[in-house]
Amino acid sequence: DVKVTQSSRYLVKRTGEKVFLECVQDMDHENMFWYRQDPGLGLRLIYFSYDVKMKEKGDIPEGYSVSREKKERFSLILESASTNQTSMYLCASSFLGRNEQYFGPGTRLTVT
Amino acid sequence: SQKIEQNSEALNIQEGKTATLTCNYTNYSPAYLQWYRQDPGRGPVFLLLIRENEKEKRKERLKVTFDTTLKQSLFHITASQPADSATYLCAGGEGNTPLVFGKGTRLSVIA
């Protein structure tokens, strides 16, 4: 079974803090993705990566950065958390050229 | 911009009936469409993929169609059960580009 794990299920941070969300997959997938999901807005793509050290902006990259130093790990960084970044964050991975995505359980981040 | 639209935000049906969910796409031609199931507080789970040259695909009680003329996919769950209650997401894609997701339809199967 493909497994995508995320470092935390729930996280509470203060405005201005630097936040790291980690995602690890165990299926040797080339592609990895970070989404946020908000009621009424659906899944929105923040960043994605096709390979180690590669990253591409998604639809809403502002306020976020990413890091992919190893194939199995993709980190999302909120440089200075703001209240409008309160959301459910979902990581996903897939094989190159096969786009069924495998999602992690999600991290519900609250910024106060 | 490329759009995937799932017209119904919510759908209620009686147990045992067939649930039919609709997905329309605009401003692009996806090479394939995918359907995912998402339970509250969880990540989406992949269910089915159908390519543009396939008319219909089945998996157990699930059936999905792809109509390139209508620019639409229909997702059917036959003999629906309360356990099928969830949000179902449609997504379109081409090649290795990121998927475009719809906002989902929340299905409630009432016993």
mmCIF file of C-alpha atoms in Angstrom:
data_model
loop_
_atom_site.group_PDB
_atom_site.id
_atom_site.type_symbol
_atom_site.label_atom_id
_atom_site.label_comp_id
_atom_site.label_asym_id
_atom_site.label_seq_id
_atom_site.Cartn_x
_atom_site.Cartn_y
_atom_site.Cartn_z
ATOM 1 C CA ASP A 1 0.000 0.000 0.000
ATOM 2 C CA VAL A 2 1.205 3.470 -0.885
ATOM 3 C CA LYS A 3 1.760 5.505 2.172
ATOM 4 C CA VAL A 4 1.933 9.293 2.345
ATOM 5 C CA THR A 5 2.484 10.640 5.816
ATOM 6 C CA GLN A 6 2.341 14.184 7.101
ATOM 7 C CA SER A 7 4.193 15.333 10.171
ATOM 8 C CA SER A 8 1.180 16.570 12.151
ATOM 9 C CA ARG A 9 -2.603 16.130 12.020
ATOM 10 C CA TYR A 10 -3.272 19.324 13.938
ATOM 11 C CA LEU A 11 -1.071 22.356 14.417
ATOM 12 C CA VAL A 12 -1.648 25.693 16.145
ATOM 13 C CA LYS A 13 0.791 28.519 15.473
ATOM 14 C CA ARG A 14 0.959 32.209 16.191
ATOM 15 C CA THR A 15 0.967 34.967 13.590
ATOM 16 C CA GLY A 16 4.492 35.647 12.364
ATOM 17 C CA GLU A 17 5.887 32.228 13.270
ATOM 18 C CA LYS A 18 7.797 30.156 10.721
ATOM 19 C CA VAL A 19 5.936 26.912 10.093
ATOM 20 C CA PHE A 20 7.253 23.688 8.572
ATOM 21 C CA LEU A 21 4.919 21.032 7.232
ATOM 22 C CA GLU A 22 6.608 17.791 6.261
ATOM 23 C CA CYS A 23 5.413 15.114 3.866
ATOM 24 C CA VAL A 24 7.007 11.722 3.267
ATOM 25 C CA GLN A 25 6.013 9.074 0.712
ATOM 26 C CA ASP A 26 7.307 5.529 0.563
ATOM 27 C CA MET A 27 6.535 4.566 -3.041
ATOM 28 C CA ASP A 28 9.444 6.165 -4.899
ATOM 29 C CA HIS A 29 7.070 8.639 -6.591
ATOM 30 C CA GLU A 30 8.666 11.348 -8.686
ATOM 31 C CA ASN A 31 5.846 13.883 -8.313
ATOM 32 C CA MET A 32 4.856 15.523 -5.059
ATOM 33 C CA PHE A 33 2.259 18.214 -4.424
ATOM 34 C CA TRP A 34 1.069 20.559 -1.714
ATOM 35 C CA TYR A 35 -2.549 21.714 -1.637
ATOM 36 C CA ARG A 36 -4.685 23.655 0.729
ATOM 37 C CA GLN A 37 -8.386 22.961 1.072
ATOM 38 C CA ASP A 38 -10.912 25.490 2.316
ATOM 39 C CA PRO A 39 -14.718 25.244 2.475
ATOM 40 C CA GLY A 40 -16.292 26.457 -0.740
ATOM 41 C CA LEU A 41 -12.927 26.812 -2.490
ATOM 42 C CA GLY A 42 -11.971 23.210 -2.986
ATOM 43 C CA LEU A 43 -8.403 21.975 -3.396
ATOM 44 C CA ARG A 44 -5.932 24.632 -4.486
ATOM 45 C CA LEU A 45 -2.424 23.787 -5.599
ATOM 46 C CA ILE A 46 0.339 25.663 -3.774
ATOM 47 C CA TYR A 47 3.551 24.082 -5.128
ATOM 48 C CA PHE A 48 4.599 20.881 -6.824
ATOM 49 C CA SER A 49 7.808 19.082 -7.621
ATOM 50 C CA TYR A 50 8.702 16.607 -10.372
ATOM 51 C CA ASP A 51 12.097 15.683 -9.010
ATOM 52 C CA VAL A 52 14.583 16.264 -6.255
ATOM 53 C CA LYS A 53 15.537 19.925 -5.902
ATOM 54 C CA MET A 54 12.921 20.919 -8.475
ATOM 55 C CA LYS A 55 9.877 22.987 -7.647
ATOM 56 C CA GLU A 56 7.123 24.665 -9.581
ATOM 57 C CA LYS A 57 4.584 27.245 -8.435
ATOM 58 C CA GLY A 58 0.984 26.225 -8.368
ATOM 59 C CA ASP A 59 -2.040 28.479 -8.312
ATOM 60 C CA ILE A 60 -1.484 30.124 -4.913
ATOM 61 C CA PRO A 61 2.241 30.143 -4.018
ATOM 62 C CA GLU A 62 2.292 33.530 -2.294
ATOM 63 C CA GLY A 63 3.382 33.299 1.321
ATOM 64 C CA TYR A 64 4.749 29.764 0.905
ATOM 65 C CA SER A 65 7.978 28.103 -0.104
ATOM 66 C CA VAL A 66 8.975 24.449 -0.492
ATOM 67 C CA SER A 67 11.987 22.231 -0.234
ATOM 68 C CA ARG A 68 12.706 18.850 -1.785
ATOM 69 C CA GLU A 69 16.161 17.639 -0.839
ATOM 70 C CA LYS A 70 15.278 13.934 -1.002
ATOM 71 C CA LYS A 71 12.947 12.140 -3.367
ATOM 72 C CA GLU A 72 10.643 10.894 -0.625
ATOM 73 C CA ARG A 73 10.304 14.153 1.294
ATOM 74 C CA PHE A 74 8.586 17.407 0.340
ATOM 75 C CA SER A 75 8.370 20.226 2.854
ATOM 76 C CA LEU A 76 6.057 23.217 2.836
ATOM 77 C CA ILE A 77 7.269 26.325 4.637
ATOM 78 C CA LEU A 78 5.223 29.277 5.773
ATOM 79 C CA GLU A 79 7.877 31.942 6.259
ATOM 80 C CA SER A 80 5.694 34.169 8.436
ATOM 81 C CA ALA A 81 2.339 32.599 9.225
ATOM 82 C CA SER A 82 -0.752 34.739 8.886
ATOM 83 C CA THR A 83 -4.346 34.112 9.937
ATOM 84 C CA ASN A 84 -5.453 33.722 6.321
ATOM 85 C CA GLN A 85 -3.218 30.663 6.106
ATOM 86 C CA THR A 86 -5.458 28.813 8.546
ATOM 87 C CA SER A 87 -6.526 25.824 6.468
ATOM 88 C CA MET A 88 -6.309 22.083 5.837
ATOM 89 C CA TYR A 89 -3.027 21.285 4.090
ATOM 90 C CA LEU A 90 -2.814 18.148 1.985
ATOM 91 C CA CYS A 91 0.259 16.544 0.498
ATOM 92 C CA ALA A 92 0.035 14.136 -2.440
ATOM 93 C CA SER A 93 2.395 12.107 -4.595
ATOM 94 C CA SER A 94 2.262 10.249 -7.907
ATOM 95 C CA PHE A 95 4.435 8.498 -10.435
ATOM 96 C CA LEU A 96 5.723 10.530 -13.358
ATOM 97 C CA GLY A 97 3.222 10.199 -16.218
ATOM 98 C CA ARG A 98 0.633 8.423 -14.060
ATOM 99 C CA ASN A 99 -1.457 11.025 -12.440
ATOM 100 C CA GLU A 100 -3.566 9.200 -9.913
ATOM 101 C CA GLN A 101 -2.468 10.953 -6.781
ATOM 102 C CA TYR A 102 -2.056 9.469 -3.338
ATOM 103 C CA PHE A 103 -2.875 11.870 -0.548
ATOM 104 C CA GLY A 104 -1.699 12.115 3.011
ATOM 105 C CA PRO A 105 -4.147 12.463 5.908
ATOM 106 C CA GLY A 106 -3.832 16.253 5.982
ATOM 107 C CA THR A 107 -2.655 18.809 8.526
ATOM 108 C CA ARG A 108 -5.220 21.169 9.956
ATOM 109 C CA LEU A 109 -3.279 24.350 10.663
ATOM 110 C CA THR A 110 -4.714 27.122 12.783
ATOM 111 C CA VAL A 111 -2.878 30.460 12.921
ATOM 112 C CA THR A 112 -3.959 32.712 15.776
ATOM 113 C CA SER B 1 -8.771 29.450 -17.174
ATOM 114 C CA GLN B 2 -9.160 25.697 -17.059
ATOM 115 C CA LYS B 3 -12.136 24.694 -14.984
ATOM 116 C CA ILE B 4 -13.691 21.574 -13.596
ATOM 117 C CA GLU B 5 -17.208 22.179 -12.358
ATOM 118 C CA GLN B 6 -19.251 19.882 -10.206
ATOM 119 C CA ASN B 7 -22.650 21.470 -10.362
ATOM 120 C CA SER B 8 -24.157 19.936 -7.283
ATOM 121 C CA GLU B 9 -22.656 20.910 -3.971
ATOM 122 C CA ALA B 10 -24.741 18.269 -2.214
ATOM 123 C CA LEU B 11 -26.863 15.301 -3.229
ATOM 124 C CA ASN B 12 -29.189 13.246 -1.042
ATOM 125 C CA ILE B 13 -30.466 9.863 -2.160
ATOM 126 C CA GLN B 14 -32.217 6.861 -0.669
ATOM 127 C CA GLU B 15 -30.296 3.718 0.105
ATOM 128 C CA GLY B 16 -30.436 1.240 -2.745
ATOM 129 C CA LYS B 17 -30.851 3.872 -5.462
ATOM 130 C CA THR B 18 -28.231 4.865 -8.018
ATOM 131 C CA ALA B 19 -26.359 8.063 -7.268
ATOM 132 C CA THR B 20 -25.271 10.089 -10.293
ATOM 133 C CA LEU B 21 -22.730 12.873 -9.925
ATOM 134 C CA THR B 22 -21.840 15.275 -12.731
ATOM 135 C CA CYS B 23 -18.522 16.820 -13.692
ATOM 136 C CA ASN B 24 -18.163 19.375 -16.504
ATOM 137 C CA TYR B 25 -14.971 20.863 -17.864
ATOM 138 C CA THR B 26 -14.446 24.178 -19.633
ATOM 139 C CA ASN B 27 -11.614 25.962 -21.422
ATOM 140 C CA TYR B 28 -9.550 22.850 -21.960
ATOM 141 C CA SER B 29 -9.625 19.262 -23.100
ATOM 142 C CA PRO B 30 -8.329 16.906 -20.446
ATOM 143 C CA ALA B 31 -6.773 13.694 -21.686
ATOM 144 C CA TYR B 32 -8.312 11.908 -18.707
ATOM 145 C CA LEU B 33 -10.642 12.468 -15.797
ATOM 146 C CA GLN B 34 -10.297 11.030 -12.331
ATOM 147 C CA TRP B 35 -12.680 10.592 -9.442
ATOM 148 C CA TYR B 36 -11.709 10.666 -5.781
ATOM 149 C CA ARG B 37 -13.583 10.025 -2.560
ATOM 150 C CA GLN B 38 -12.956 12.203 0.486
ATOM 151 C CA ASP B 39 -14.249 11.512 3.982
ATOM 152 C CA PRO B 40 -14.465 14.354 6.537
ATOM 153 C CA GLY B 41 -11.068 15.318 7.925
ATOM 154 C CA ARG B 42 -9.222 12.934 5.601
ATOM 155 C CA GLY B 43 -7.266 13.158 2.369
ATOM 156 C CA PRO B 44 -8.928 12.209 -0.930
ATOM 157 C CA VAL B 45 -8.650 8.605 -2.094
ATOM 158 C CA PHE B 46 -8.336 7.758 -5.788
ATOM 159 C CA LEU B 47 -11.232 5.718 -7.197
ATOM 160 C CA LEU B 48 -11.220 5.654 -11.002
ATOM 161 C CA LEU B 49 -9.522 7.113 -14.037
ATOM 162 C CA ILE B 50 -11.115 7.322 -17.489
ATOM 163 C CA ARG B 51 -9.290 8.447 -20.623
ATOM 164 C CA GLU B 52 -10.784 10.602 -23.377
ATOM 165 C CA ASN B 53 -10.891 7.663 -25.789
ATOM 166 C CA GLU B 54 -12.856 5.528 -23.316
ATOM 167 C CA LYS B 55 -16.597 5.893 -23.127
ATOM 168 C CA GLU B 56 -17.176 4.048 -19.893
ATOM 169 C CA LYS B 57 -15.287 2.400 -17.050
ATOM 170 C CA ARG B 58 -16.562 0.206 -14.240
ATOM 171 C CA LYS B 59 -15.244 -0.926 -10.894
ATOM 172 C CA GLU B 60 -17.547 -2.952 -8.689
ATOM 173 C CA ARG B 61 -20.581 -0.691 -8.014
ATOM 174 C CA LEU B 62 -18.926 2.326 -9.605
ATOM 175 C CA LYS B 63 -19.297 3.441 -13.194
ATOM 176 C CA VAL B 64 -17.837 6.503 -14.850
ATOM 177 C CA THR B 65 -18.437 7.908 -18.333
ATOM 178 C CA PHE B 66 -16.548 10.453 -20.417
ATOM 179 C CA ASP B 67 -18.446 12.399 -23.082
ATOM 180 C CA THR B 68 -16.087 14.673 -25.037
ATOM 181 C CA THR B 69 -18.988 16.187 -26.991
ATOM 182 C CA LEU B 70 -20.826 17.304 -23.880
ATOM 183 C CA LYS B 71 -17.516 17.945 -22.068
ATOM 184 C CA GLN B 72 -18.823 15.951 -19.188
ATOM 185 C CA SER B 73 -18.184 12.961 -16.979
ATOM 186 C CA LEU B 74 -20.859 11.148 -15.026
ATOM 187 C CA PHE B 75 -20.039 9.111 -11.928
ATOM 188 C CA HIS B 76 -22.563 6.503 -10.862
ATOM 189 C CA ILE B 77 -22.778 4.490 -7.663
ATOM 190 C CA THR B 78 -25.316 1.693 -8.010
ATOM 191 C CA ALA B 79 -27.142 0.124 -5.053
ATOM 192 C CA SER B 80 -25.904 2.961 -2.875
ATOM 193 C CA GLN B 81 -25.296 2.394 0.828
ATOM 194 C CA PRO B 82 -24.962 4.785 3.786
ATOM 195 C CA ALA B 83 -21.235 3.912 3.775
ATOM 196 C CA ASP B 84 -20.988 5.599 0.356
ATOM 197 C CA SER B 85 -21.736 8.959 2.001
ATOM 198 C CA ALA B 86 -18.714 11.173 1.361
ATOM 199 C CA THR B 87 -17.547 14.022 -0.830
ATOM 200 C CA TYR B 88 -16.594 13.005 -4.359
ATOM 201 C CA LEU B 89 -14.065 15.036 -6.302
ATOM 202 C CA CYS B 90 -13.610 15.116 -10.059
ATOM 203 C CA ALA B 91 -10.200 16.038 -11.496
ATOM 204 C CA GLY B 92 -8.949 16.532 -15.046
ATOM 205 C CA GLY B 93 -5.438 16.149 -16.346
ATOM 206 C CA GLU B 94 -3.186 15.877 -19.362
ATOM 207 C CA GLY B 95 0.248 14.318 -19.466
ATOM 208 C CA ASN B 96 2.216 15.069 -16.361
ATOM 209 C CA THR B 97 0.704 18.485 -15.710
ATOM 210 C CA PRO B 98 -0.983 19.011 -12.333
ATOM 211 C CA LEU B 99 -4.582 17.935 -11.986
ATOM 212 C CA VAL B 100 -7.376 20.484 -12.019
ATOM 213 C CA PHE B 101 -9.861 19.600 -9.276
ATOM 214 C CA GLY B 102 -13.533 20.408 -8.961
ATOM 215 C CA LYS B 103 -14.929 21.567 -5.634
ATOM 216 C CA GLY B 104 -16.650 18.277 -4.993
ATOM 217 C CA THR B 105 -20.154 16.960 -4.432
ATOM 218 C CA ARG B 106 -21.170 15.881 -0.934
ATOM 219 C CA LEU B 107 -23.243 12.714 -1.233
ATOM 220 C CA SER B 108 -25.536 11.607 1.573
ATOM 221 C CA VAL B 109 -27.145 8.170 1.305
ATOM 222 C CA ILE B 110 -30.139 7.965 3.608
ATOM 223 C CA ALA B 111 -31.156 4.620 5.079
#
